[in-house]
Short mmCIF file of C-alpha atoms in Angstrom, two decimals:
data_model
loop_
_atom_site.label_atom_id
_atom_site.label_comp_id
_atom_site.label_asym_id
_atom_site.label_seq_id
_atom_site.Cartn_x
_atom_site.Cartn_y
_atom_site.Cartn_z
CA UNK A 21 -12.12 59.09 -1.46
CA UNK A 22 -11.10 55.65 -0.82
CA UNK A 23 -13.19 52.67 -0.76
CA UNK A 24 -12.62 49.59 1.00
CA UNK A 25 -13.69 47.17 -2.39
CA UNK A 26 -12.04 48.77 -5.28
CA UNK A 27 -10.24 47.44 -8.79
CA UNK A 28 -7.13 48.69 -10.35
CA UNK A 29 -7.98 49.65 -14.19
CA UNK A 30 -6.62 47.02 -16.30
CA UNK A 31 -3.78 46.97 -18.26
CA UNK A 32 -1.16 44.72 -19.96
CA UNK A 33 1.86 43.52 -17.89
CA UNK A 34 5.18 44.93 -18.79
CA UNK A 35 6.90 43.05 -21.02
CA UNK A 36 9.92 40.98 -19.03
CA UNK A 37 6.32 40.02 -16.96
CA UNK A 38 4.95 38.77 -20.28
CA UNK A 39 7.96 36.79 -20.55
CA UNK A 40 7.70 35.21 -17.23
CA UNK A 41 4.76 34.30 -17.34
CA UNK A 42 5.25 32.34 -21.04
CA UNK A 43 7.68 30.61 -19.56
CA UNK A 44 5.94 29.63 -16.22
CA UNK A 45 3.05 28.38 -18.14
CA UNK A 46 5.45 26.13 -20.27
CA UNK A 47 7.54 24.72 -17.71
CA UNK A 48 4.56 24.26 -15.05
CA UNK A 49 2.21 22.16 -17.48
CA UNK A 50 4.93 19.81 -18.45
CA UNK A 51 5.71 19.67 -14.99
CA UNK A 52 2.74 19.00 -13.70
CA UNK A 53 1.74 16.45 -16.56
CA UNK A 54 4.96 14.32 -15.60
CA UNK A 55 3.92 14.68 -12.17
CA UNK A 56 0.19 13.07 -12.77
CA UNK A 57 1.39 10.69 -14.90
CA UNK A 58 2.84 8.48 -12.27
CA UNK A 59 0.02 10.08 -9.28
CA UNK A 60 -2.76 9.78 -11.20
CA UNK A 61 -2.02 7.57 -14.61
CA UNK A 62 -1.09 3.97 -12.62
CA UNK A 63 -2.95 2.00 -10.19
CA UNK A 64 -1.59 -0.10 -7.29
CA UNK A 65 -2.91 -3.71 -7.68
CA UNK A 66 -2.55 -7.03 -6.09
CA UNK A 67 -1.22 -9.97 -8.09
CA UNK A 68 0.36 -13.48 -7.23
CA UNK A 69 3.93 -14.01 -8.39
CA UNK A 70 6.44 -16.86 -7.46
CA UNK A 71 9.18 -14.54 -7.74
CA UNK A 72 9.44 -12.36 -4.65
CA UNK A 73 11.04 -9.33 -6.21
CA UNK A 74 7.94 -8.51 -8.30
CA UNK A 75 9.57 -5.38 -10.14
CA UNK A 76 9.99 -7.91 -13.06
CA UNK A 77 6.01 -7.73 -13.72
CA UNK A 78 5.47 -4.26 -12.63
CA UNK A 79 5.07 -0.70 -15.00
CA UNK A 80 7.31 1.26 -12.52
CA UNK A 81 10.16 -1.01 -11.26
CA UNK A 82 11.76 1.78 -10.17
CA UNK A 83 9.46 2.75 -7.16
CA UNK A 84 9.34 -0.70 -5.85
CA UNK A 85 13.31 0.10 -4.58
CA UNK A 86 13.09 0.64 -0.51
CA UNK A 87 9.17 1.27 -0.84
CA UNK A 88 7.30 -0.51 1.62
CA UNK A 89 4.55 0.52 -0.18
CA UNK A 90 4.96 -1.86 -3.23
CA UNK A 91 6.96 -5.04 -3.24
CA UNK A 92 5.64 -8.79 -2.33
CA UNK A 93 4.40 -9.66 1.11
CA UNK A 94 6.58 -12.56 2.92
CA UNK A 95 4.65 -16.28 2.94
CA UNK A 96 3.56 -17.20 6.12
CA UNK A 97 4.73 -21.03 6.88
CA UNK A 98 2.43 -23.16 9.27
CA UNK A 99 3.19 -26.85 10.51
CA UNK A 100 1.45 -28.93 8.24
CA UNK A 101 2.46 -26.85 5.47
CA UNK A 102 4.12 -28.69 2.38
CA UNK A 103 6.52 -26.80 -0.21
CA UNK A 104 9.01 -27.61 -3.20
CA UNK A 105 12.04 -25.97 -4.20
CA UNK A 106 13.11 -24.19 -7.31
CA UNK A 107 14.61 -27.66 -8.35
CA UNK A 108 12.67 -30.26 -6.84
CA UNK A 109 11.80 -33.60 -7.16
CA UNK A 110 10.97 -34.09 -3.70
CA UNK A 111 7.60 -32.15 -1.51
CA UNK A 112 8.58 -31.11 1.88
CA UNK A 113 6.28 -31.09 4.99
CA UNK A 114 6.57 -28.86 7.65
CA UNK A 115 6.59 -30.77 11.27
CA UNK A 116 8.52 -28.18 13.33
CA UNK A 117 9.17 -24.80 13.82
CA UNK A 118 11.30 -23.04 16.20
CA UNK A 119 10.51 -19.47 17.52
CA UNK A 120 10.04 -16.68 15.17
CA UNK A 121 13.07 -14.14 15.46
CA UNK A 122 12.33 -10.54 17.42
CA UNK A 123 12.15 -8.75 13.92
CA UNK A 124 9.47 -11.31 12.45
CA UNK A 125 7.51 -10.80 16.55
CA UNK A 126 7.91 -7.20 15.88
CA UNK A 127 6.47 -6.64 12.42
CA UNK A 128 3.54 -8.95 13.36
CA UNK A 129 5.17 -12.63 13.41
CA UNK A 130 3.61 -15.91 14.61
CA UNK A 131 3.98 -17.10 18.10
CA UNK A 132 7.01 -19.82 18.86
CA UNK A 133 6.54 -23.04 17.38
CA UNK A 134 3.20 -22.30 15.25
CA UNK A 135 5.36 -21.32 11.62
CA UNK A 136 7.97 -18.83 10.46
CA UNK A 137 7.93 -16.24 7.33
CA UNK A 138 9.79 -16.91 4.33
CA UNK A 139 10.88 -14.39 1.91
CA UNK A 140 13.04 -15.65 -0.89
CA UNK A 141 15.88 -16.92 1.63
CA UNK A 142 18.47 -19.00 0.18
CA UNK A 143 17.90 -23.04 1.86
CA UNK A 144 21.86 -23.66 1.29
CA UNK A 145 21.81 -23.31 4.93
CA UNK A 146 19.51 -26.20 4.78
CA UNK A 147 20.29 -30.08 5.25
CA UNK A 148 19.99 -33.67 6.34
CA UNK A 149 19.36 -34.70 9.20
CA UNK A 150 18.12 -38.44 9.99
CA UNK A 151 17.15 -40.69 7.67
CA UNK A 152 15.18 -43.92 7.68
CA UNK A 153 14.11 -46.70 5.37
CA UNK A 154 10.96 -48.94 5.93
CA UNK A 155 10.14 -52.17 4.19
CA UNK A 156 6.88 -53.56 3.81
CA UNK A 157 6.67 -57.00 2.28
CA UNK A 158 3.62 -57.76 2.92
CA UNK A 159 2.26 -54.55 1.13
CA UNK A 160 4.71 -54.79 -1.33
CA UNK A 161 6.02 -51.44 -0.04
CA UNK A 162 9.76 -49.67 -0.01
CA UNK A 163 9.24 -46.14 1.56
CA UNK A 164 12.53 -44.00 2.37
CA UNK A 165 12.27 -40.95 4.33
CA UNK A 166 14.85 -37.65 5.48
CA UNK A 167 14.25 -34.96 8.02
CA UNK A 168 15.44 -31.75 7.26
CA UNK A 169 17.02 -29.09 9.33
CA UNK A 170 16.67 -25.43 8.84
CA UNK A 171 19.00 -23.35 11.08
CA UNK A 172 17.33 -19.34 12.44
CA UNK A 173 16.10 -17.62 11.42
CA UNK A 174 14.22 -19.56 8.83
CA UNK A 175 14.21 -22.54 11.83
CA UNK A 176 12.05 -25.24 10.80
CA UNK A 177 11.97 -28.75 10.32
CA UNK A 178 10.91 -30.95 7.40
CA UNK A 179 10.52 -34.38 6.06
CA UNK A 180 10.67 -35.58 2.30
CA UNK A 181 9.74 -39.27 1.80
CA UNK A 182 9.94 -41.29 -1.53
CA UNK A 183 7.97 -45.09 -1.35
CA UNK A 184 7.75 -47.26 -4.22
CA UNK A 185 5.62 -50.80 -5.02
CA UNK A 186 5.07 -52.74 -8.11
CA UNK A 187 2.13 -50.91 -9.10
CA UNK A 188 1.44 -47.38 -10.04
CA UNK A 189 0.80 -45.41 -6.14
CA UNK A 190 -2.20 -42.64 -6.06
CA UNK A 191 -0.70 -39.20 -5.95
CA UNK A 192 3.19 -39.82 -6.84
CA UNK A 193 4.68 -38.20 -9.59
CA UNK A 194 6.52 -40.07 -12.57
CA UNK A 195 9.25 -39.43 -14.49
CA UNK A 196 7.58 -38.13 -17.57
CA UNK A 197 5.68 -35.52 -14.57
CA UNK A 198 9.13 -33.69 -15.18
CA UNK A 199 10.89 -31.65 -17.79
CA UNK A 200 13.56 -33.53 -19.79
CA UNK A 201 16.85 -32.21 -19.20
CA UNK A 202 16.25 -30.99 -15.97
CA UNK A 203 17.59 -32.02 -12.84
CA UNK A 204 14.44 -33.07 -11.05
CA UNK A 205 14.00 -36.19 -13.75
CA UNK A 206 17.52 -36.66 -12.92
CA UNK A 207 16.68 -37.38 -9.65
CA UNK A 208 13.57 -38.67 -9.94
CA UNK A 209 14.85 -41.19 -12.50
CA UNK A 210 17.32 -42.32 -9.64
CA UNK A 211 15.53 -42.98 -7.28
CA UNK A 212 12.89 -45.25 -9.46
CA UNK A 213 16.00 -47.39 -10.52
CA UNK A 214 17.82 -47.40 -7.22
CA UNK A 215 14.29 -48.67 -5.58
CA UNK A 216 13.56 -50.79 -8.26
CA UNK A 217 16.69 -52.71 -7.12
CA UNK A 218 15.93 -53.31 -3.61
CA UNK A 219 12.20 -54.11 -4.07
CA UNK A 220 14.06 -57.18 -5.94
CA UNK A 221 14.57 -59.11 -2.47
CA UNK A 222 10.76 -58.85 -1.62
CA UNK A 223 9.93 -60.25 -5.03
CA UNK A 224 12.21 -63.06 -4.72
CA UNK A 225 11.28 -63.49 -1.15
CA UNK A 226 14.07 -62.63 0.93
CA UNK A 227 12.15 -61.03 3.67
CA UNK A 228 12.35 -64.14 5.84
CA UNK A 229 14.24 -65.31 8.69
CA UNK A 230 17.34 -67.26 8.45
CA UNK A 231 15.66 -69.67 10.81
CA UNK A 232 17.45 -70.95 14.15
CA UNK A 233 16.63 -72.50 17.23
CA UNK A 234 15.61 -69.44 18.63
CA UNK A 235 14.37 -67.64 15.58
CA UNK A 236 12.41 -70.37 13.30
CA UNK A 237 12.11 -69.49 9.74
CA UNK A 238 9.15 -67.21 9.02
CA UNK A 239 7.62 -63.88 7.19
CA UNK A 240 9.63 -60.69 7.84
CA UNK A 241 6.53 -57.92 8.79
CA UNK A 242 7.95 -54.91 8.45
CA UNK A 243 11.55 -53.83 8.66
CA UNK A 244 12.50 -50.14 10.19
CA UNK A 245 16.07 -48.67 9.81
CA UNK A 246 17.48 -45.50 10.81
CA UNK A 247 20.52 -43.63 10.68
CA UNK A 248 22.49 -40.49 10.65
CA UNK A 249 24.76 -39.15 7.98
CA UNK A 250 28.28 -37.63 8.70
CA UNK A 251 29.80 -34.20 7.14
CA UNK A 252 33.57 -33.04 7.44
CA UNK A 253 33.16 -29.24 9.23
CA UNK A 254 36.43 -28.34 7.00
CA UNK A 255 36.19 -27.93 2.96
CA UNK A 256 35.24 -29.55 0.95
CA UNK A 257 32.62 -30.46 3.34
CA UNK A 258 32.68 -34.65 2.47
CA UNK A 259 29.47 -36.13 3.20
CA UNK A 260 28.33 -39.66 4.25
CA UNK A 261 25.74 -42.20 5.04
CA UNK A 262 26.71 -43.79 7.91
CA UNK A 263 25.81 -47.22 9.57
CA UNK A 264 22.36 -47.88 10.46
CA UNK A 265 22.07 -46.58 14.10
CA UNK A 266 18.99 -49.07 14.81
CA UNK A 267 17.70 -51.85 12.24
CA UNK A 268 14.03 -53.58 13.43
CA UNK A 269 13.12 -56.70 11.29
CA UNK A 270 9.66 -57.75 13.31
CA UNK A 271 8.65 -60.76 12.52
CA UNK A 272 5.31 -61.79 11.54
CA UNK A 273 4.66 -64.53 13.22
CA UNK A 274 5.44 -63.73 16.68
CA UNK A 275 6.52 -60.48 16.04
CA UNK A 276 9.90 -60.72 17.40
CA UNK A 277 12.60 -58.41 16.82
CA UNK A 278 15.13 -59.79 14.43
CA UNK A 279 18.65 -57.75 13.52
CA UNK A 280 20.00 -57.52 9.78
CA UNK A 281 21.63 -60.83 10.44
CA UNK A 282 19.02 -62.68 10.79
CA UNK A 283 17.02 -62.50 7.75
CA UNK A 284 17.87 -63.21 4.36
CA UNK A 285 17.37 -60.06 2.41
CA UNK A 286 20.58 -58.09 1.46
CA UNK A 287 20.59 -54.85 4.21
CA UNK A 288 22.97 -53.54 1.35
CA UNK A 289 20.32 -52.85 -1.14
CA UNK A 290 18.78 -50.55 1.85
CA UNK A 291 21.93 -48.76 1.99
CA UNK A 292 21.63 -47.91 -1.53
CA UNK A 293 18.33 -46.55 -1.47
CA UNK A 294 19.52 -44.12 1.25
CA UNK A 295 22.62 -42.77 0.07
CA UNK A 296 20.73 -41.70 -3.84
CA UNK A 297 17.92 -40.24 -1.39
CA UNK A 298 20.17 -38.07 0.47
CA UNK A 299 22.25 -37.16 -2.80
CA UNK A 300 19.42 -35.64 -4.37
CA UNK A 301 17.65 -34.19 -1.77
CA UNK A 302 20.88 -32.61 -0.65
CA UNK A 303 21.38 -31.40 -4.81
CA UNK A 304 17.74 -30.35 -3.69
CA UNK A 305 18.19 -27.79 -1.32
CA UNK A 306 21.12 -26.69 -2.95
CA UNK A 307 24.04 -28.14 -1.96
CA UNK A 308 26.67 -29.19 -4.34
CA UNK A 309 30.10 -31.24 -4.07
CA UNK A 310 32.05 -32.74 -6.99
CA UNK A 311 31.79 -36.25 -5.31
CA UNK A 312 27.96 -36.28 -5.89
CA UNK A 313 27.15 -39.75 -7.01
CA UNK A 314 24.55 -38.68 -9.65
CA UNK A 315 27.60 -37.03 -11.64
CA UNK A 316 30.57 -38.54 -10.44
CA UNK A 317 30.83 -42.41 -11.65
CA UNK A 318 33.00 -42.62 -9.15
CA UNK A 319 31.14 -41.85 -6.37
CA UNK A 320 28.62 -43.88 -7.41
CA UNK A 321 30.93 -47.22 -7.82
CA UNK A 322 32.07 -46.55 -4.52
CA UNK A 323 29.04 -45.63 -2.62
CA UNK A 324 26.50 -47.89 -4.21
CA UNK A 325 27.78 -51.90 -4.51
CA UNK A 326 26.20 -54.12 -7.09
CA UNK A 327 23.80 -56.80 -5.11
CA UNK A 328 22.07 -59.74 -6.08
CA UNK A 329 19.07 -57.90 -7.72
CA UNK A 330 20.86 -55.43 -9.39
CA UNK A 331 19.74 -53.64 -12.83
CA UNK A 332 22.07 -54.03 -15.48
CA UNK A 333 20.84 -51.25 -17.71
CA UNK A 334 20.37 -48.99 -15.26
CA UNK A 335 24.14 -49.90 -13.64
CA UNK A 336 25.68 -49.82 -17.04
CA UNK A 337 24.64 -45.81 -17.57
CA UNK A 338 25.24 -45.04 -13.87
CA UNK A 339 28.87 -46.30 -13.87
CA UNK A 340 29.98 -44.88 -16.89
CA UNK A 341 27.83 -41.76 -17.73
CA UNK A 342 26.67 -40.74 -14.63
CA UNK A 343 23.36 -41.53 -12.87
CA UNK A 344 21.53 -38.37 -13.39
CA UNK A 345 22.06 -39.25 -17.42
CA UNK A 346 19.88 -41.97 -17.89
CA UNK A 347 16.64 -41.23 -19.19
CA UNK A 348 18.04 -38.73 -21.33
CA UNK A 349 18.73 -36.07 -18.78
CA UNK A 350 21.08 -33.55 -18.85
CA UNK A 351 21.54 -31.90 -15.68
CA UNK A 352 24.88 -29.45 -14.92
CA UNK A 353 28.75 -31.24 -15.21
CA UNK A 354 30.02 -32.10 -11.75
CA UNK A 355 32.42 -29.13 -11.36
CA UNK A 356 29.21 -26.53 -12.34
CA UNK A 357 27.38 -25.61 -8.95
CA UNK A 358 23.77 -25.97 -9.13
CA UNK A 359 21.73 -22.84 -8.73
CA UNK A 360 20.30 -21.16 -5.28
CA UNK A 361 17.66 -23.67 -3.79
CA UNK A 362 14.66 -21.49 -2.81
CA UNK A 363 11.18 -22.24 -1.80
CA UNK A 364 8.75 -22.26 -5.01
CA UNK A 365 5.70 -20.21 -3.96
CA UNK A 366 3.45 -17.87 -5.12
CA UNK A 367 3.91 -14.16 -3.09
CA UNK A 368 1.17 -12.09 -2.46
CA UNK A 369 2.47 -8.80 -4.19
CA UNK A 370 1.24 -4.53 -4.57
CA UNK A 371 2.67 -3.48 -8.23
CA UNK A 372 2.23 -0.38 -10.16
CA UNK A 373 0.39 -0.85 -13.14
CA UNK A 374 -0.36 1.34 -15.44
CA UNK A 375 -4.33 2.58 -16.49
CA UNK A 376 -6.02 1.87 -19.85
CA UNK A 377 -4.87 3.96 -22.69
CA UNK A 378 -8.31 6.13 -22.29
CA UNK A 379 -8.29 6.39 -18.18
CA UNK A 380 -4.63 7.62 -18.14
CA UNK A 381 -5.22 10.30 -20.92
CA UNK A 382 -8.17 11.60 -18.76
CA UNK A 383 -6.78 11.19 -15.47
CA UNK A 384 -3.49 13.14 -16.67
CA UNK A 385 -4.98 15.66 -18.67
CA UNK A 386 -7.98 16.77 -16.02
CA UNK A 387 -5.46 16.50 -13.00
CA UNK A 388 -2.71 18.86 -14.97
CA UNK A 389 -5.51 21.41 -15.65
CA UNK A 390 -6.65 21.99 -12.27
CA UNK A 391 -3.29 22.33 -10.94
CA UNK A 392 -2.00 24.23 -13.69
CA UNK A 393 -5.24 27.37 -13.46
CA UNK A 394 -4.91 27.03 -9.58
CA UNK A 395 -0.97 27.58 -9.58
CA UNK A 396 -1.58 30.10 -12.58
CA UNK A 397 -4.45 31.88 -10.67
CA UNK A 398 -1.86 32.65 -7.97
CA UNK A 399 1.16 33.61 -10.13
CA UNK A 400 -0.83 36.05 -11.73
CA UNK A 401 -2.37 38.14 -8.48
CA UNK A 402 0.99 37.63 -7.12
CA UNK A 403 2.61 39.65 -10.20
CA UNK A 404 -0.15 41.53 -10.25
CA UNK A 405 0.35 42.62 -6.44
CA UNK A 406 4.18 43.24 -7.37
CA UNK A 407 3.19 45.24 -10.67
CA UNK A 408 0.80 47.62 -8.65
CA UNK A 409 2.89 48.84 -6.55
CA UNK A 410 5.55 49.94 -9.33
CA UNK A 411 5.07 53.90 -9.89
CA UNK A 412 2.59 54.87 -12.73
CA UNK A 413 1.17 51.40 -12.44
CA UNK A 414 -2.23 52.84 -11.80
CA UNK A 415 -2.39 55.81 -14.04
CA UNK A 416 -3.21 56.69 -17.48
CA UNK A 417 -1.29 59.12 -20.39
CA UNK A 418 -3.64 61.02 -22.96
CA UNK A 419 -3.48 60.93 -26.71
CA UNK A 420 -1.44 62.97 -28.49
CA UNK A 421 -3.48 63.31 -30.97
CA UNK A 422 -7.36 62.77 -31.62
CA UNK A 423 -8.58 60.58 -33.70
CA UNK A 424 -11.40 60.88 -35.91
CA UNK A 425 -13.89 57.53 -36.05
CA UNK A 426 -16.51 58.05 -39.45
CA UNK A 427 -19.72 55.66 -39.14
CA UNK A 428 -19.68 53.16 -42.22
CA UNK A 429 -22.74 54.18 -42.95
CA UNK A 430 -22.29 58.10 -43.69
CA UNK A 431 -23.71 60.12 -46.65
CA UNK A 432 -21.10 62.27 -46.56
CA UNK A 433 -17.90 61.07 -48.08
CA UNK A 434 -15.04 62.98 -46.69
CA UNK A 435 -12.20 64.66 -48.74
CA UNK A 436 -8.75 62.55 -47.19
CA UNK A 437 -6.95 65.80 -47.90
CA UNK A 438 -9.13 67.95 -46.58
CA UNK A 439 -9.49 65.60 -43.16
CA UNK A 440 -5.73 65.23 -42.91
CA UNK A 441 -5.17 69.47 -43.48
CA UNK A 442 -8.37 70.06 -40.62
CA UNK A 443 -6.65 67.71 -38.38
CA UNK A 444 -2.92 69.27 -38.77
CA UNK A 445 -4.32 73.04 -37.98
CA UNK A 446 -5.57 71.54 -34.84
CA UNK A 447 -3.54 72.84 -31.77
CA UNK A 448 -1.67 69.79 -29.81
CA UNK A 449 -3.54 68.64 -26.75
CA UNK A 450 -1.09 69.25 -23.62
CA UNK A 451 0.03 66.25 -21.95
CA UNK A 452 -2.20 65.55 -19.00
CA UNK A 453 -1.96 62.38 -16.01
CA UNK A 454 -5.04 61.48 -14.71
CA UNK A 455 -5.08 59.76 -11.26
CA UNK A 456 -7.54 57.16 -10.35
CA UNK A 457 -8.93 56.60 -6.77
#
């Protein structure tokens, strides 16, 4: 009679099963610990980093490679927003922005004109675009500024400005702000020297008119020149400060509008001050000629004339050294390119890290059990299932000979001859198959 629940009587698997199954258990739990060591034993987590490939802080480098997943988010640029580069000496403020390319609209990007995302891109594409030069004499004030262009898909705009007075100015940086031996002191050692120079004509008091008939000799307010530099579209790409495009000297007596002519102080030393600015904000974003007047002497005895208020110590290193020397700098020799200019930011990035010693081991070993008895579970009824239906898989053979059990605790000790003879007279039991239901 057959039942719908029933059991098969149990009994050892063949052997080549046995064997299976050894090695299924072996392979399986070292497979599955590898497994949960990298589901279960490391933890995505959020860290700033100012380098935008982030697999150089993360346990499991590996997966950051075309993983969405992991990897640093790009920064999100506003106008308003200042940055420095990898090199600088100079801060950058962002005053334009041009629309944000279809794949930056697409993947969530900011509307035209309100920012751009940046993501590591190089800024050799990056450079000069006005410049201008203000003089203050009555504050005692040289301030020289650049605007920067930044062609798409990056497509911003930027200024840098540098000012210097004969006092110490709240929130500029000084040469000792910098590391020796790096370019940025270079630079910023430059520029104090080179502005040092032409704030000699407003401490001698130069910032007057010539005085004429028309023009009677008075006070210079405030002087405003601007101008565009020049750059060959062929290599090696030669670079100049042209003529001033518009020079204001306004008066300050009448306020009248007075040309570089007609005042005393030498436009020259201006001049000066503009071509070291756009030298090292050029060297700044990355760009890098031979003829760059911070490392060729050359350059710099041709681009940048001795006036009436020039430094001697300061000219002396410049002319035979190099400018960017002075100060005991030691930024690269002209004919070694300067590295990549990026943006220096911190990234918002998802790394793998790995759990505390005691977290993993639990983690790892808890996961790898369950899956190992649940896989193991199945294996087994599935062998069991092929095993079953194997002929003779459900039946049982009879001894072929009976076995005599004592009790440890008999009186009667037993002769072993006599219990081997009484067991060999026996007649053999015939062989006999018992089938179960």
């Amino acid at each position: 009679m057959k039942f719908l629940f029933s059991y098969s009587i149990s009994k050892p698997f063949p052997r080549k099963y046995c064997h299976f199954l050894l090695g299924f258990g072996v392979v399986s739990l070292a497979a599955f610990a590898t497994i949960n060591a990298f589901l279960v034993g490391y933890d995505v987590i959020t860290i700033t980093s100012t380098h935008f490939d982030s697999t150089s802080v993360s346990d499991l480098a590996m997966w950051h490679t075309g993983n969405r997943t992991f990897g640093c988010v790009s920064h999100q640029f506003q106008l308003g927003d200042t940055f420095r580069t990898n090199i600088s000496a100079f801060s950058y403020r962002i005053f334009d922005a041009g629309p944000s390319p279809s794949s930056q609209s697409e993947a969530g990007g900011l509307p035209a004109g309100a920012g751009f995302l940046y993501a590591n891109q190089d800024l050799t594409a990056c450079d000069v675009d006005q410049f201008e030069i203000t003089v203050k004499p009555g504050d005692r004030l040289i301030r020289a500024t650049v605007t920067i262009v930044c062609p798409p898909p990056l497509a911003f705009q930027a200024v840098a400005s540098w000012a210097y007075s004969n006092h110490a100015m709240i929130g500029s940086r000084s040469v000792s702000a910098f590391p020796p031996n790096t370019l940025a002191r270079a630079i910023t050692d430059g520029m104090r020297n080179i502005m040092g120079e032409a704030y000699g004509d407003i401490s001698n008091g130069l910032y007057t008119s010539n005085g004429t008939t028309t023009h009677p000799s008075q006070q210079i307010y405030k002087v405003i020149a601007q101008g565009e530099p020049s750059c060959d579209q062929s290599p090696p790409f030669h670079c100049v400060v042209g003529l001033f495009t518009s020079y204001n000297a306004i008066s300050n007596t009448d306020l009248n509008i007075l040309g570089a002519s007609d005042i005393a102080a030498d436009e020259a030393n201006l001049y000066n001050v503009i071509n070291v600015l756009y030298a090292g904000v050029r060297l700044d974003l990355g760009h890098w000629t031979a003829d760059n007047l911070f490392t060729n002497t050359t350059s710099f005895r041709q681009l940048i004339p001795i006036t009436s208020s020039a430094n001697p110590a300061f000219r002396a290193i410049a002319t035979t050294q190099g400018m960017a020397y002075a100060n005991s700098t030691d930024p690269p020799l002209p004919d070694v390119p300067t590295p990549p200019a990026v943006v220096q930011i911190p990234y918002i990035c998802n790394i793998m890290q790995r759990k505390p010693i005691g977290s993993f081991a639990v983690s790892v070993v808890s996961a790898t059990l369950s899956m190992f008895l649940s896989t193991w579970g199945v294996m087994v009824a599935i062998l069991s299932f092929i095993v079953d239906k194997n002929p003779g898989a459900t039946s049982c053979e009879s001894h072929s000979q009976i076995r005599v059990l004592l009790p440890s605790n008999s009186e009667k000790q037993v002769d072993s001859d006599s219990w081997k003879a009484s067991v060999a007279e026996l007649p053999a039991a015939p062989s006999r198959t018992y089938a179960t239901q």
